[in-house]
Tab-separated table of C-alpha atoms in Angstrom:
chain	number	residue	atom	x	y	z
A	1	UNK	CA	-0.221	0.194	0.434
A	2	UNK	CA	1.381	3.339	-1.047
A	3	UNK	CA	0.573	7.354	0.297
A	4	UNK	CA	-0.657	9.269	-2.586
A	5	UNK	CA	-1.575	13.170	-3.452
A	6	UNK	CA	-4.686	13.740	-5.190
A	7	UNK	CA	-6.124	17.613	-5.639
A	8	UNK	CA	-9.441	18.385	-6.455
A	9	UNK	CA	-9.772	15.702	-3.640
A	10	UNK	CA	-13.808	17.270	-3.020
A	11	UNK	CA	-15.896	16.509	-6.227
A	12	UNK	CA	-15.401	14.675	-9.458
A	13	UNK	CA	-12.857	12.503	-11.634
A	14	UNK	CA	-10.747	13.974	-8.569
A	15	UNK	CA	-12.924	12.304	-5.754
A	16	UNK	CA	-13.299	8.758	-8.141
A	17	UNK	CA	-9.254	8.962	-7.633
A	18	UNK	CA	-9.496	9.058	-4.075
A	19	UNK	CA	-12.073	6.553	-3.314
A	20	UNK	CA	-10.583	4.054	-5.497
A	21	UNK	CA	-7.328	4.392	-4.310
A	22	UNK	CA	-8.604	4.636	-0.361
A	23	UNK	CA	-11.057	1.407	-1.181
A	24	UNK	CA	-7.673	-0.221	-1.855
A	25	UNK	CA	-5.629	0.409	1.455
A	26	UNK	CA	-3.539	3.466	0.167
A	27	UNK	CA	-3.754	6.655	2.291
A	28	UNK	CA	-4.626	9.168	0.873
A	29	UNK	CA	-3.751	12.470	1.154
A	30	UNK	CA	-6.981	15.338	-0.929
A	31	UNK	CA	-6.478	18.392	-1.145
A	32	UNK	CA	-9.194	21.344	-2.117
A	33	UNK	CA	-10.771	24.301	-1.560
A	34	UNK	CA	-13.040	22.754	0.886
A	35	UNK	CA	-13.736	19.160	2.165
A	36	UNK	CA	-10.268	18.211	2.187
A	37	UNK	CA	-7.405	17.034	4.414
A	38	UNK	CA	-5.374	20.070	3.103
A	39	UNK	CA	-7.194	23.003	2.279
A	40	UNK	CA	-5.389	25.632	0.501
A	41	UNK	CA	-6.496	27.542	-3.017
A	42	UNK	CA	-3.988	26.469	-5.812
A	43	UNK	CA	-4.798	29.928	-7.568
A	44	UNK	CA	-2.602	31.878	-5.383
A	45	UNK	CA	1.543	31.250	-4.630
A	46	UNK	CA	0.576	31.655	-1.060
A	47	UNK	CA	-2.077	29.149	-1.446
A	48	UNK	CA	-0.213	26.465	-3.129
A	49	UNK	CA	2.755	26.721	-0.733
A	50	UNK	CA	0.437	25.919	1.201
A	51	UNK	CA	-0.277	22.944	-0.067
A	52	UNK	CA	2.672	22.279	-0.811
A	53	UNK	CA	4.052	22.077	2.654
A	54	UNK	CA	0.711	20.966	4.058
A	55	UNK	CA	1.219	17.770	2.029
A	56	UNK	CA	4.777	17.055	2.657
A	57	UNK	CA	3.803	17.281	6.881
A	58	UNK	CA	1.350	14.538	6.005
A	59	UNK	CA	3.498	12.176	4.146
A	60	UNK	CA	6.031	12.408	6.162
A	61	UNK	CA	8.235	13.517	3.700
A	62	UNK	CA	7.442	10.499	1.379
A	63	UNK	CA	5.232	10.328	-1.528
A	64	UNK	CA	4.575	7.143	-3.780
A	65	UNK	CA	2.479	9.336	-6.160
A	66	UNK	CA	0.565	12.195	-7.324
A	67	UNK	CA	-2.630	12.711	-9.138
A	68	UNK	CA	-2.630	16.585	-10.430
A	69	UNK	CA	-7.048	16.177	-10.756
A	70	UNK	CA	-7.372	20.048	-9.641
A	71	UNK	CA	-8.754	22.218	-12.311
A	72	UNK	CA	-10.951	25.029	-13.854
A	73	UNK	CA	-13.227	24.997	-17.046
A	74	UNK	CA	-13.428	28.261	-18.879
A	75	UNK	CA	-16.893	29.680	-17.449
A	76	UNK	CA	-17.583	33.254	-18.312
A	77	UNK	CA	-16.227	35.479	-16.777
A	78	UNK	CA	-13.363	38.686	-16.692
A	79	UNK	CA	-11.246	36.978	-13.933
A	80	UNK	CA	-11.591	33.695	-15.643
A	81	UNK	CA	-8.648	33.173	-17.216
A	82	UNK	CA	-6.106	34.095	-15.038
A	83	UNK	CA	-8.017	32.268	-12.694
A	84	UNK	CA	-7.335	28.862	-14.971
A	85	UNK	CA	-3.878	29.824	-15.567
A	86	UNK	CA	-2.908	29.877	-12.155
A	87	UNK	CA	-4.605	26.655	-11.481
A	88	UNK	CA	-4.728	24.546	-14.084
A	89	UNK	CA	-0.484	25.137	-15.045
A	90	UNK	CA	0.626	26.545	-12.059
A	91	UNK	CA	-1.327	24.613	-10.015
A	92	UNK	CA	0.094	21.165	-10.701
A	93	UNK	CA	3.876	22.641	-11.886
A	94	UNK	CA	4.899	24.718	-8.662
A	95	UNK	CA	3.058	21.299	-6.741
A	96	UNK	CA	4.596	19.181	-8.604
A	97	UNK	CA	8.582	20.932	-8.002
A	98	UNK	CA	7.566	21.639	-4.353
A	99	UNK	CA	6.934	17.403	-3.620
A	100	UNK	CA	9.680	16.191	-6.476
A	101	UNK	CA	11.763	15.009	-2.964
A	102	UNK	CA	9.004	13.834	-1.786
A	103	UNK	CA	8.349	12.042	-4.937
A	104	UNK	CA	11.685	10.806	-5.184
A	105	UNK	CA	12.258	8.826	-2.086
A	106	UNK	CA	9.817	6.390	-2.965
A	107	UNK	CA	12.054	5.301	-6.065
A	108	UNK	CA	9.550	4.065	-8.026
A	109	UNK	CA	6.671	6.866	-7.667
A	110	UNK	CA	3.895	7.564	-10.486
A	111	UNK	CA	2.397	10.524	-11.405
A	112	UNK	CA	-1.131	11.992	-13.599
A	113	UNK	CA	-1.412	14.973	-14.120
A	114	UNK	CA	-4.777	15.685	-15.858
A	115	UNK	CA	-4.748	17.256	-19.571
A	116	UNK	CA	-7.730	17.074	-21.967
A	117	UNK	CA	-8.935	16.897	-24.971
A	118	UNK	CA	-8.705	20.323	-25.831
A	119	UNK	CA	-5.245	19.642	-26.034
A	120	UNK	CA	-5.792	18.252	-29.880
A	121	UNK	CA	-9.297	19.517	-30.551
A	122	UNK	CA	-9.621	23.095	-29.587
A	123	UNK	CA	-8.638	25.344	-32.753
A	124	UNK	CA	-6.554	28.681	-32.636
A	125	UNK	CA	-5.607	28.004	-28.784
A	126	UNK	CA	-3.118	31.188	-28.488
A	127	UNK	CA	1.053	29.602	-28.911
A	128	UNK	CA	1.839	33.001	-26.908
A	129	UNK	CA	-0.111	31.961	-24.218
A	130	UNK	CA	1.372	28.322	-23.902
A	131	UNK	CA	5.262	29.646	-24.280
A	132	UNK	CA	4.343	32.208	-21.356
A	133	UNK	CA	3.006	29.513	-19.096
A	134	UNK	CA	6.481	27.820	-19.680
A	135	UNK	CA	8.260	30.546	-19.515
A	136	UNK	CA	6.129	30.584	-15.927
A	137	UNK	CA	5.523	34.101	-16.916
A	138	UNK	CA	1.739	34.205	-15.803
A	139	UNK	CA	0.722	37.894	-17.190
A	140	UNK	CA	1.766	37.572	-19.895
A	141	UNK	CA	0.100	34.274	-20.596
A	142	UNK	CA	-3.160	35.922	-19.102
A	143	UNK	CA	-2.519	38.827	-21.641
A	144	UNK	CA	-2.289	36.438	-24.645
A	145	UNK	CA	-6.085	35.019	-24.127
A	146	UNK	CA	-7.856	37.917	-23.286
A	147	UNK	CA	-7.007	39.082	-27.164
A	148	UNK	CA	-10.127	36.567	-27.379
A	149	UNK	CA	-12.477	38.611	-25.673
A	150	UNK	CA	-15.801	36.789	-24.506
A	151	UNK	CA	-13.850	33.715	-25.732
A	152	UNK	CA	-10.908	34.550	-23.494
A	153	UNK	CA	-11.954	31.869	-20.657
A	154	UNK	CA	-11.722	28.587	-23.812
A	155	UNK	CA	-8.129	30.117	-24.919
A	156	UNK	CA	-6.432	30.424	-21.334
A	157	UNK	CA	-8.174	26.465	-20.488
A	158	UNK	CA	-6.838	24.983	-24.285
A	159	UNK	CA	-3.940	26.744	-23.228
A	160	UNK	CA	-2.774	25.688	-20.568
A	161	UNK	CA	-3.866	21.858	-20.679
A	162	UNK	CA	-1.760	22.357	-24.027
A	163	UNK	CA	1.346	23.859	-21.466
A	164	UNK	CA	0.780	21.630	-18.837
A	165	UNK	CA	0.921	18.712	-21.457
A	166	UNK	CA	3.795	19.841	-22.929
A	167	UNK	CA	5.650	20.208	-19.064
A	168	UNK	CA	5.242	16.921	-18.119
A	169	UNK	CA	6.599	15.267	-21.403
A	170	UNK	CA	9.544	17.842	-21.641
A	171	UNK	CA	10.194	17.149	-17.901
A	172	UNK	CA	9.387	13.167	-18.029
A	173	UNK	CA	12.235	11.825	-19.607
A	174	UNK	CA	15.405	14.411	-17.815
A	175	UNK	CA	16.990	13.077	-15.551
A	176	UNK	CA	16.218	14.603	-12.500
A	177	UNK	CA	12.304	12.808	-12.909
A	178	UNK	CA	12.697	10.078	-14.983
A	179	UNK	CA	16.304	9.033	-13.970
A	180	UNK	CA	15.042	9.962	-10.143
A	181	UNK	CA	12.264	6.779	-10.434
A	182	UNK	CA	9.618	8.809	-11.129
A	183	UNK	CA	7.288	8.444	-13.778
A	184	UNK	CA	5.437	11.458	-15.110
A	185	UNK	CA	2.394	11.354	-17.292
A	186	UNK	CA	-0.588	12.519	-18.114
A	187	UNK	CA	-4.522	12.108	-18.722
A	188	UNK	CA	-6.368	13.938	-21.597
A	189	UNK	CA	-10.401	13.116	-20.432
A	190	UNK	CA	-12.980	14.348	-23.023
A	191	UNK	CA	-16.483	14.938	-22.057
A	192	UNK	CA	-16.556	13.515	-18.153
A	193	UNK	CA	-20.243	13.474	-16.683
A	194	UNK	CA	-18.943	15.761	-13.592
A	195	UNK	CA	-20.969	18.232	-11.974
A	196	UNK	CA	-19.462	20.509	-14.023
A	197	UNK	CA	-20.962	19.115	-17.415
A	198	UNK	CA	-24.270	18.393	-15.725
A	199	UNK	CA	-24.535	22.341	-15.136
A	200	UNK	CA	-23.326	22.965	-18.252
A	201	UNK	CA	-26.093	20.096	-20.311
A	202	UNK	CA	-29.151	22.346	-18.045
A	203	UNK	CA	-28.082	25.543	-20.324
A	204	UNK	CA	-29.727	24.918	-23.669
A	205	UNK	CA	-27.041	27.115	-25.520
A	206	UNK	CA	-23.832	24.506	-24.232
A	207	UNK	CA	-26.046	21.849	-23.983
A	208	UNK	CA	-26.231	21.814	-27.726
A	209	UNK	CA	-22.871	22.580	-28.504
A	210	UNK	CA	-21.752	19.506	-25.660
A	211	UNK	CA	-23.529	17.038	-27.883
A	212	UNK	CA	-22.434	18.596	-31.169
A	213	UNK	CA	-19.534	17.586	-30.373
A	214	UNK	CA	-17.847	14.228	-32.541
A	215	UNK	CA	-17.401	11.322	-29.795
A	216	UNK	CA	-17.173	8.825	-32.306
A	217	UNK	CA	-18.677	5.971	-29.004
A	218	UNK	CA	-21.390	8.119	-28.261
A	219	UNK	CA	-22.795	9.623	-24.872
A	220	UNK	CA	-20.418	10.832	-22.078
A	221	UNK	CA	-17.423	9.119	-19.438
A	222	UNK	CA	-18.165	8.733	-16.162
A	223	UNK	CA	-15.611	9.541	-13.470
A	224	UNK	CA	-15.009	5.805	-12.455
A	225	UNK	CA	-13.887	4.664	-15.763
A	226	UNK	CA	-11.417	7.663	-15.975
A	227	UNK	CA	-10.510	7.172	-11.758
A	228	UNK	CA	-9.447	3.213	-12.484
A	229	UNK	CA	-7.514	4.464	-15.928
A	230	UNK	CA	-5.663	7.033	-12.870
A	231	UNK	CA	-5.153	3.515	-10.536
A	232	UNK	CA	-3.169	2.094	-13.641
A	233	UNK	CA	-1.382	4.842	-13.931
A	234	UNK	CA	0.146	4.839	-10.255
A	235	UNK	CA	0.513	1.011	-10.595
A	236	UNK	CA	3.963	-0.810	-10.712
A	237	UNK	CA	2.800	-2.249	-14.416
A	238	UNK	CA	3.370	1.872	-15.578
A	239	UNK	CA	6.990	1.762	-14.538
A	240	UNK	CA	7.401	1.871	-18.404
A	241	UNK	CA	5.520	4.637	-19.363
A	242	UNK	CA	6.761	7.888	-19.237
A	243	UNK	CA	6.071	11.176	-20.546
A	244	UNK	CA	3.231	9.762	-22.032
A	245	UNK	CA	-0.734	11.648	-22.292
A	246	UNK	CA	-3.549	9.086	-22.075
A	247	UNK	CA	-6.763	9.506	-24.209
A	248	UNK	CA	-9.523	8.528	-23.072
A	249	UNK	CA	-12.255	10.360	-25.187
A	250	UNK	CA	-14.644	8.388	-26.501
A	251	UNK	CA	-12.381	8.623	-30.088
A	252	UNK	CA	-12.459	12.992	-30.438
A	253	UNK	CA	-8.821	12.530	-30.256
A	254	UNK	CA	-8.731	10.052	-33.378
A	255	UNK	CA	-11.731	11.329	-34.856
A	256	UNK	CA	-9.974	15.283	-35.688
A	257	UNK	CA	-6.482	14.186	-35.597
A	258	UNK	CA	-6.235	10.358	-37.169
A	259	UNK	CA	-3.210	10.957	-39.470
A	260	UNK	CA	-1.400	13.613	-37.072
A	261	UNK	CA	-0.183	11.337	-34.796
A	262	UNK	CA	2.203	8.770	-34.967
A	263	UNK	CA	4.996	10.984	-37.194
A	264	UNK	CA	8.583	10.120	-37.550
A	265	UNK	CA	11.064	12.632	-35.641
A	266	UNK	CA	12.741	15.189	-38.628
A	267	UNK	CA	15.928	14.411	-39.035
A	268	UNK	CA	17.148	18.106	-38.472
A	269	UNK	CA	16.503	16.958	-34.986
A	270	UNK	CA	18.732	14.126	-34.582
A	271	UNK	CA	21.703	16.675	-33.347
A	272	UNK	CA	19.484	17.950	-30.641
A	273	UNK	CA	18.631	14.243	-29.608
A	274	UNK	CA	21.652	12.971	-29.174
A	275	UNK	CA	22.817	15.698	-27.269
A	276	UNK	CA	19.665	14.724	-24.734
A	277	UNK	CA	20.473	11.528	-24.609
A	278	UNK	CA	24.669	12.757	-23.479
A	279	UNK	CA	23.065	14.520	-21.471
A	280	UNK	CA	21.102	11.991	-19.375
A	281	UNK	CA	23.465	9.666	-19.575
A	282	UNK	CA	26.170	12.072	-18.054
A	283	UNK	CA	22.957	12.954	-15.417
A	284	UNK	CA	22.206	9.008	-14.448
């Protein structure tokens, strides 16, 4: 049995993951705005620091795994883009950096970050916002989304999920993470029947847009299904899973991008590949 931390533990997919892990006999430290073992606001640097410190204290400094499920959707509101950027990107990256040593001390720790299939199905997501987040500049990221007016929250959401997925893939293969025995991966859900989606379906205009979105198998996923995938990605069976983004979305990603992936590595990138391999070998 292990010790795990789950952000967004009070509802939706995070709560489903907590239930699965605890039912298997694991110790779970939940992090959320309320009804959690560690109550913290991930939209602020102070709140993220409180989450880091609270979990380290509760875990005794060793974590067998982490599930970063806390996130905000693209609801209307002038302040929404900033909240989305802070929670969906920095509320993942800052926490994982703060928990790195506790994860490394477990030697075979697993991390699952919640991404989204919006990373590959949403058009016109501003690249400047993605690059700004990866550079650690939240203000610049938010500014880049505000150019889209009323669609700024949606753009901030898409950009935050792309940025955090790229962060996972970039970091997963480094000596700092893979070399420390930590497996970093992401899961990309589609439309999952959470309380948030249920509220959206109760609004006629939103419901029409949601139901018209291509889901080849039809219907919606349920939180317990996603939780099963997460539990697998935390298990010993996932020791060889590293830097992957697993789509669990009813086929939407494949519908939009059947021929986009896999794609061979361009020859021009071979030098960079060899340099990274040399760096990894030197640090391992």
